[in-house]
Coordinates of C-alpha atoms in Angstrom, one line a residue:
X163 CA -17.0 -15.9 5.5
X164 CA -13.5 -16.1 4.0
X165 CA -13.5 -19.9 4.0
X166 CA -16.8 -19.9 2.0
X167 CA -15.5 -17.4 -0.5
X168 CA -12.3 -19.4 -0.9
X169 CA -14.3 -22.6 -1.6
X170 CA -16.5 -20.9 -4.2
X171 CA -13.5 -19.3 -5.8
X172 CA -12.1 -22.7 -6.6
X173 CA -15.1 -23.3 -8.8
X174 CA -14.7 -19.9 -10.5
X175 CA -17.4 -18.1 -8.4
X176 CA -15.2 -15.2 -7.2
X177 CA -16.5 -12.3 -5.2
X178 CA -16.1 -9.9 -8.1
X179 CA -18.2 -12.2 -10.3
X180 CA -20.9 -12.3 -7.7
X181 CA -20.8 -8.5 -7.4
X182 CA -21.1 -8.1 -11.2
X183 CA -24.1 -10.4 -11.4
X184 CA -25.8 -8.7 -8.5
X185 CA -25.2 -5.2 -9.9
X186 CA -26.5 -6.2 -13.3
X187 CA -29.7 -7.8 -11.9
X188 CA -30.4 -4.9 -9.5
X189 CA -29.8 -2.4 -12.3
X190 CA -32.3 -4.2 -14.5
X191 CA -34.8 -4.4 -11.7
X192 CA -34.6 -0.7 -10.9
X193 CA -34.6 0.5 -14.5
X194 CA -37.5 -1.8 -15.4
X195 CA -39.8 -1.3 -12.4
X196 CA -39.0 2.2 -11.0
X197 CA -37.9 4.1 -14.2
X198 CA -40.2 2.1 -16.5
X199 CA -37.3 1.9 -18.9
X200 CA -38.1 0.4 -22.3
X201 CA -34.5 -0.7 -22.7
X202 CA -33.3 -1.8 -19.2
X203 CA -30.5 -3.9 -20.6
X204 CA -28.5 -0.7 -21.0
X205 CA -28.5 -0.2 -17.3
X206 CA -27.4 -3.8 -16.7
X207 CA -24.7 -3.5 -19.3
X208 CA -23.3 -0.4 -17.7
X209 CA -23.2 -2.2 -14.3
X210 CA -21.4 -5.2 -15.8
X211 CA -18.7 -3.0 -17.4
X212 CA -18.4 -0.8 -14.3
X213 CA -17.7 -3.4 -11.6
X214 CA -13.9 -3.5 -11.1
X215 CA -11.4 -4.8 -8.5
X216 CA -11.4 -1.6 -6.5
X217 CA -13.9 1.1 -5.8
X218 CA -11.6 3.7 -7.3
X219 CA -11.4 1.6 -10.5
X220 CA -15.2 1.4 -10.6
X221 CA -15.6 5.1 -10.2
X222 CA -13.0 5.7 -12.9
X223 CA -14.8 3.3 -15.3
X224 CA -18.2 4.9 -14.5
X225 CA -16.8 8.3 -15.3
X226 CA -15.4 7.1 -18.6
X227 CA -18.7 5.6 -19.6
X228 CA -20.6 8.8 -18.7
X229 CA -18.3 11.0 -20.7
X230 CA -18.4 8.7 -23.6
X231 CA -22.1 8.3 -23.7
X232 CA -22.8 12.1 -23.3
X233 CA -20.3 12.8 -26.1
X234 CA -21.8 10.1 -28.4
X235 CA -25.4 11.3 -27.8
X236 CA -24.5 14.9 -28.5
X237 CA -22.7 14.0 -31.7
X238 CA -25.3 11.6 -33.0
X239 CA -28.1 14.2 -32.3
X240 CA -26.2 16.8 -34.3
X241 CA -25.5 14.4 -37.2
X242 CA -29.2 13.2 -37.2
X243 CA -30.2 16.6 -38.5
X244 CA -28.3 16.2 -41.7
X245 CA -28.1 12.5 -42.4
X246 CA -30.6 9.6 -42.4
X247 CA -29.5 6.3 -40.9
X248 CA -27.4 4.4 -43.3
X249 CA -23.8 3.3 -44.1
X250 CA -22.6 6.9 -44.9
X251 CA -24.0 8.4 -41.7
X252 CA -22.7 5.5 -39.5
X253 CA -19.3 6.0 -41.1
X254 CA -19.1 9.7 -40.4
X255 CA -20.6 9.6 -36.9
X256 CA -18.1 7.0 -35.7
X257 CA -15.3 8.6 -37.6
X258 CA -15.9 12.0 -36.1
X259 CA -16.7 10.7 -32.6
X260 CA -13.6 8.6 -32.2
X261 CA -11.5 11.3 -34.0
X262 CA -12.6 14.1 -31.7
X263 CA -12.1 11.9 -28.6
X264 CA -8.6 10.9 -29.8
X265 CA -7.7 14.6 -30.5
X266 CA -8.8 15.5 -26.9
X267 CA -6.5 12.8 -25.6
X268 CA -9.4 10.8 -24.0
X269 CA -9.0 7.4 -22.5
X270 CA -9.3 4.5 -25.0
X271 CA -12.4 3.3 -23.0
X272 CA -14.0 6.7 -23.6
X273 CA -13.2 6.7 -27.3
X274 CA -14.9 3.3 -27.7
X275 CA -17.9 4.4 -25.7
X276 CA -18.4 7.5 -27.8
X277 CA -18.5 5.4 -31.0
X278 CA -21.0 2.9 -29.5
X279 CA -23.3 5.5 -28.1
X280 CA -23.3 7.7 -31.2
X281 CA -24.1 4.7 -33.3
X282 CA -27.0 3.4 -31.1
X283 CA -28.5 6.9 -30.7
X284 CA -28.2 7.5 -34.4
X285 CA -29.9 4.2 -35.2
X286 CA -32.7 4.4 -32.7
X287 CA -32.9 8.0 -31.5
X288 CA -34.7 9.3 -34.6
X289 CA -37.5 6.7 -34.3
X290 CA -37.7 6.4 -30.5
X291 CA -38.6 9.7 -28.8
X292 CA -36.5 10.3 -25.6
X293 CA -34.1 7.4 -26.5
X294 CA -31.0 9.5 -26.1
X295 CA -32.0 10.9 -22.7
X296 CA -33.0 7.5 -21.5
X297 CA -29.7 6.0 -22.6
X298 CA -27.9 8.5 -20.4
X299 CA -30.1 7.9 -17.3
X300 CA -29.9 4.2 -17.6
X301 CA -26.1 4.3 -17.9
X302 CA -25.8 6.5 -14.8
X303 CA -28.2 4.2 -12.9
X304 CA -26.2 1.0 -13.8
X305 CA -22.8 2.6 -13.1
X306 CA -24.0 4.1 -9.8
X307 CA -25.4 0.8 -8.6
X308 CA -22.2 -1.0 -9.6
X309 CA -20.0 1.5 -7.6
X310 CA -22.3 1.2 -4.5
X311 CA -22.2 -2.6 -4.6
X312 CA -18.5 -2.7 -5.0
X313 CA -18.1 -0.4 -2.0
X314 CA -20.7 -2.0 0.3
X315 CA -20.1 -5.7 -0.2
X316 CA -16.7 -6.8 1.2
X317 CA -14.6 -4.0 -0.4
X318 CA -11.1 -5.1 -1.3
X319 CA -8.5 -4.6 1.4
X320 CA -5.0 -5.0 0.0
X321 CA -3.2 -4.1 3.3
X322 CA -2.4 -7.8 4.1
X323 CA -0.7 -8.0 0.8
X324 CA 1.4 -5.0 1.6
X325 CA 2.4 -6.6 5.0
X326 CA 3.5 -9.8 3.3
X327 CA 5.4 -7.8 0.7
X328 CA 7.3 -5.9 3.5
X329 CA 8.3 -9.2 5.2
X330 CA 9.6 -10.6 1.9
X331 CA 11.3 -7.3 1.1
X332 CA 13.0 -6.9 4.5
X333 CA 14.0 -10.6 4.6
X334 CA 15.5 -10.4 1.1
X335 CA 17.4 -7.2 2.0
X336 CA 18.9 -8.9 5.0
X337 CA 19.9 -12.0 3.0
X338 CA 21.4 -9.9 0.2
X339 CA 23.5 -7.9 2.6
X340 CA 24.8 -11.1 4.3
X341 CA 25.5 -12.7 0.9
X342 CA 27.8 -9.8 0.0
X343 CA 30.3 -11.1 2.7
X344 CA 31.7 -13.4 0.0
X345 CA 33.1 -10.4 -1.9
X346 CA 35.6 -10.0 0.9
X347 CA 37.1 -13.4 0.1
X348 CA 39.8 -13.2 -2.6
X349 CA 39.0 -16.2 -4.8
X350 CA 40.9 -15.1 -7.9
X351 CA 39.2 -15.3 -11.2
X352 CA 36.1 -17.1 -9.6
X353 CA 35.4 -14.3 -7.2
X354 CA 31.8 -13.2 -6.7
X355 CA 30.5 -9.8 -7.7
X356 CA 27.1 -9.7 -5.9
X357 CA 25.4 -8.1 -8.9
X358 CA 22.8 -10.8 -9.5
X359 CA 21.7 -10.7 -5.8
X360 CA 21.4 -6.9 -5.8
X361 CA 19.5 -7.0 -9.0
X362 CA 17.0 -9.4 -7.5
X363 CA 16.6 -7.1 -4.5
X364 CA 15.9 -4.1 -6.9
X365 CA 13.2 -6.2 -8.6
X366 CA 11.7 -7.0 -5.2
X367 CA 11.7 -3.3 -4.4
X368 CA 9.6 -2.6 -7.5
X369 CA 7.2 -5.4 -6.6
X370 CA 6.7 -4.1 -3.1
X371 CA 6.1 -0.5 -4.4
X372 CA 3.5 -1.8 -6.8
X373 CA 1.7 -3.7 -4.0
X374 CA 1.6 -0.5 -2.0
X375 CA 0.1 1.4 -5.0
X376 CA -2.6 -1.2 -5.4
X377 CA -3.4 -0.9 -1.7
X378 CA -3.7 2.9 -1.9
X379 CA -6.0 2.4 -4.9
X380 CA -8.2 0.0 -3.0
X381 CA -8.8 2.5 -0.2
X382 CA -9.6 5.4 -2.5
X383 CA -13.3 6.3 -2.4
X384 CA -13.8 3.4 0.1
X385 CA -15.6 4.9 3.1
X386 CA -15.8 1.5 4.9
X387 CA -12.0 1.2 5.0
X388 CA -11.1 4.8 6.0
X389 CA -9.7 3.5 9.3
X390 CA -7.1 1.5 7.4
X391 CA -5.5 4.6 5.8
X392 CA -3.5 5.4 8.9
X393 CA -2.1 1.8 9.0
X394 CA -1.3 2.0 5.3
X395 CA 0.5 5.4 5.7
X396 CA 2.7 3.8 8.3
X397 CA 3.5 0.8 6.1
X398 CA 4.4 3.3 3.3
X399 CA 7.0 4.9 5.6
X400 CA 8.5 1.5 6.2
X401 CA 8.6 0.7 2.5
X402 CA 10.3 4.0 1.9
X403 CA 12.9 3.2 4.5
X404 CA 13.5 -0.2 2.9
X405 CA 14.0 1.5 -0.4
X406 CA 16.7 3.7 1.1
X407 CA 18.3 0.6 2.6
X408 CA 18.4 -0.9 -0.9
X409 CA 20.3 2.1 -2.1
X410 CA 22.8 1.6 0.7
X411 CA 23.2 -2.1 -0.1
X412 CA 23.9 -1.2 -3.7
X413 CA 26.6 1.2 -2.5
X414 CA 28.1 -1.5 -0.3
X415 CA 28.3 -3.9 -3.2
X416 CA 30.2 -1.3 -5.3
X417 CA 32.5 -0.6 -2.4
X418 CA 33.3 -4.3 -1.9
X419 CA 33.8 -4.8 -5.6
X420 CA 36.4 -2.0 -5.5
X421 CA 38.1 -3.6 -2.5
X422 CA 38.4 -6.9 -4.5
X423 CA 40.7 -5.1 -6.9
X424 CA 42.6 -3.3 -4.2
X425 CA 45.8 -5.4 -3.5
X426 CA 46.9 -3.1 -0.7
X427 CA 43.6 -3.8 1.1
X428 CA 44.3 -7.6 1.2
X429 CA 47.8 -6.9 2.7
X430 CA 46.9 -4.1 5.2
X431 CA 43.4 -5.0 6.4
X432 CA 43.9 -8.1 8.5
X433 CA 40.5 -8.0 10.3
X434 CA 38.2 -8.9 7.5
X435 CA 36.2 -11.2 9.8
X436 CA 35.2 -8.1 11.9
X437 CA 33.9 -6.3 8.8
X438 CA 31.8 -9.5 8.0
X439 CA 30.4 -9.5 11.5
X440 CA 29.4 -5.8 11.2
X441 CA 27.6 -6.6 7.9
X442 CA 25.9 -9.6 9.4
X443 CA 24.7 -7.6 12.5
X444 CA 23.4 -4.8 10.3
X445 CA 21.5 -7.3 8.2
X446 CA 19.8 -8.6 11.4
X447 CA 18.6 -5.1 12.0
X448 CA 16.8 -5.1 8.6
X449 CA 15.0 -8.3 9.2
X450 CA 14.0 -7.2 12.7
X451 CA 12.8 -3.9 11.4
X452 CA 10.5 -5.6 8.9
X453 CA 8.9 -7.8 11.6
X454 CA 8.4 -4.7 13.8
X455 CA 6.7 -2.8 11.0
X456 CA 4.1 -5.6 10.8
X457 CA 3.7 -6.5 14.5
X458 CA 4.8 -3.7 16.9
X459 CA 5.1 -6.0 19.9
X460 CA 7.4 -5.6 22.9
X461 CA 9.2 -8.7 21.8
X462 CA 9.9 -7.4 18.3
X463 CA 10.8 -3.9 19.6
X464 CA 13.2 -5.4 22.1
X465 CA 14.9 -7.6 19.4
X466 CA 15.2 -4.6 17.1
X467 CA 16.8 -2.6 19.8
X468 CA 19.2 -5.4 20.7
X469 CA 20.2 -5.8 17.0
X470 CA 20.8 -2.1 16.6
X471 CA 23.1 -1.9 19.6
X472 CA 25.0 -5.0 18.4
X473 CA 25.4 -3.6 14.9
X474 CA 26.7 -0.3 16.2
X475 CA 29.2 -2.1 18.4
X476 CA 30.5 -4.2 15.6
X477 CA 30.7 -1.2 13.3
X478 CA 32.6 0.7 16.0
X479 CA 35.2 -2.1 16.3
X480 CA 35.8 -1.8 12.5
X481 CA 36.6 1.9 12.9
X482 CA 39.3 1.0 15.4
X483 CA 41.1 -0.9 12.7
X484 CA 41.6 2.3 10.7
X485 CA 44.6 3.1 12.9
X486 CA 46.5 0.3 11.1
X487 CA 45.6 1.4 7.6
X488 CA 48.0 3.7 5.7
X489 CA 46.5 3.5 2.2
X490 CA 44.1 6.4 1.5
X491 CA 42.4 4.3 -1.1
X492 CA 41.7 1.6 1.4
X493 CA 40.5 4.1 4.0
X494 CA 38.1 5.6 1.4
X495 CA 36.6 2.3 0.3
X496 CA 36.2 0.8 3.8
X497 CA 35.0 4.1 5.2
X498 CA 32.2 4.3 2.5
X499 CA 31.1 0.7 3.4
X500 CA 30.9 1.5 7.1
X501 CA 29.1 4.8 6.3
X502 CA 26.4 2.9 4.3
X503 CA 26.1 0.3 7.1
X504 CA 25.6 3.1 9.6
X505 CA 22.9 4.6 7.4
X506 CA 21.1 1.3 7.2
X507 CA 21.0 1.1 11.0
X508 CA 19.7 4.7 11.2
X509 CA 16.9 3.7 8.8
X510 CA 15.8 0.8 11.1
X511 CA 15.6 3.0 14.2
X512 CA 12.0 4.1 13.4
X513 CA 10.9 7.0 15.5
X514 CA 12.8 5.9 18.7
X515 CA 16.6 6.2 18.2
X516 CA 18.7 3.9 20.3
X517 CA 21.2 5.5 22.5
X518 CA 24.7 5.6 21.0
X519 CA 27.3 3.2 22.4
X520 CA 30.3 4.8 24.1
X521 CA 33.6 3.1 23.3
X522 CA 36.2 2.7 26.0

């Protein structure tokens, strides 16, 4: 099925276009044959405008159209008592309709719908008996059919997009943390700051969060994907943890930038390679955590556990070097970096903390 839809999509025949065409045709058929509607094109038009990417968007669009049409019908029926159809009445009915909608802080879609409905009912409602009521019924019919078709025919499932986003997010987080190792090298005026790498990670954080929001929207009002909500909630927890890790990485970058300017650190701390190893081992935990969130296999869990134990061991060895540091400023900066590294490991432990390593 997916292969067929992909082939058709290459020629512009996407699933959403198919749903829109089907909703319009079915709305016309029902309005014409079952309701004996004189203007069935209003039902088809409502269906065309209601079909959206997600079921929730379709419900929202249908609600906006209903509110706009009811408001427009009421206004035009009131105006019809005092004005005949003409340029003046059209001006006032649209002016008042859009003005009142704007004052009530309605959605721009609702405001436009009020203007259109009030104009059509004013133009045809006085000569066609029952026109206003039929307009409302046909709109409800078309919108309802559009929502049902959008929910029943291959409803959108954005969870795979969230999973891909988590893999990208966790991978970039790990790469960014490892790249900050260069800040420990004193390269004089050409030394790195890590700012561009961290900024790229922040942007990826926003993209991942937006993907999650779209997935949550796709499951709203979608009865056929209810079983996916538990999965999505777990992925949301993982994204939240990765967001916390991003905060820790930003803190590590600032701490390393401070150490670059600390001349005493370069003289006192002679085990920079060990700190680099601790950062690299912690980065491996992030990558393994992302893979485990997507596929909770024994292999992935075992690798995550191994990486956590290794990261803790490397961080513990860094703590042993504190005995040779006399500068309080150096102790503060290195300590803050190790604290952030430890917090990152804690975020990757999921619900099964790994037993702490006892140092000899």
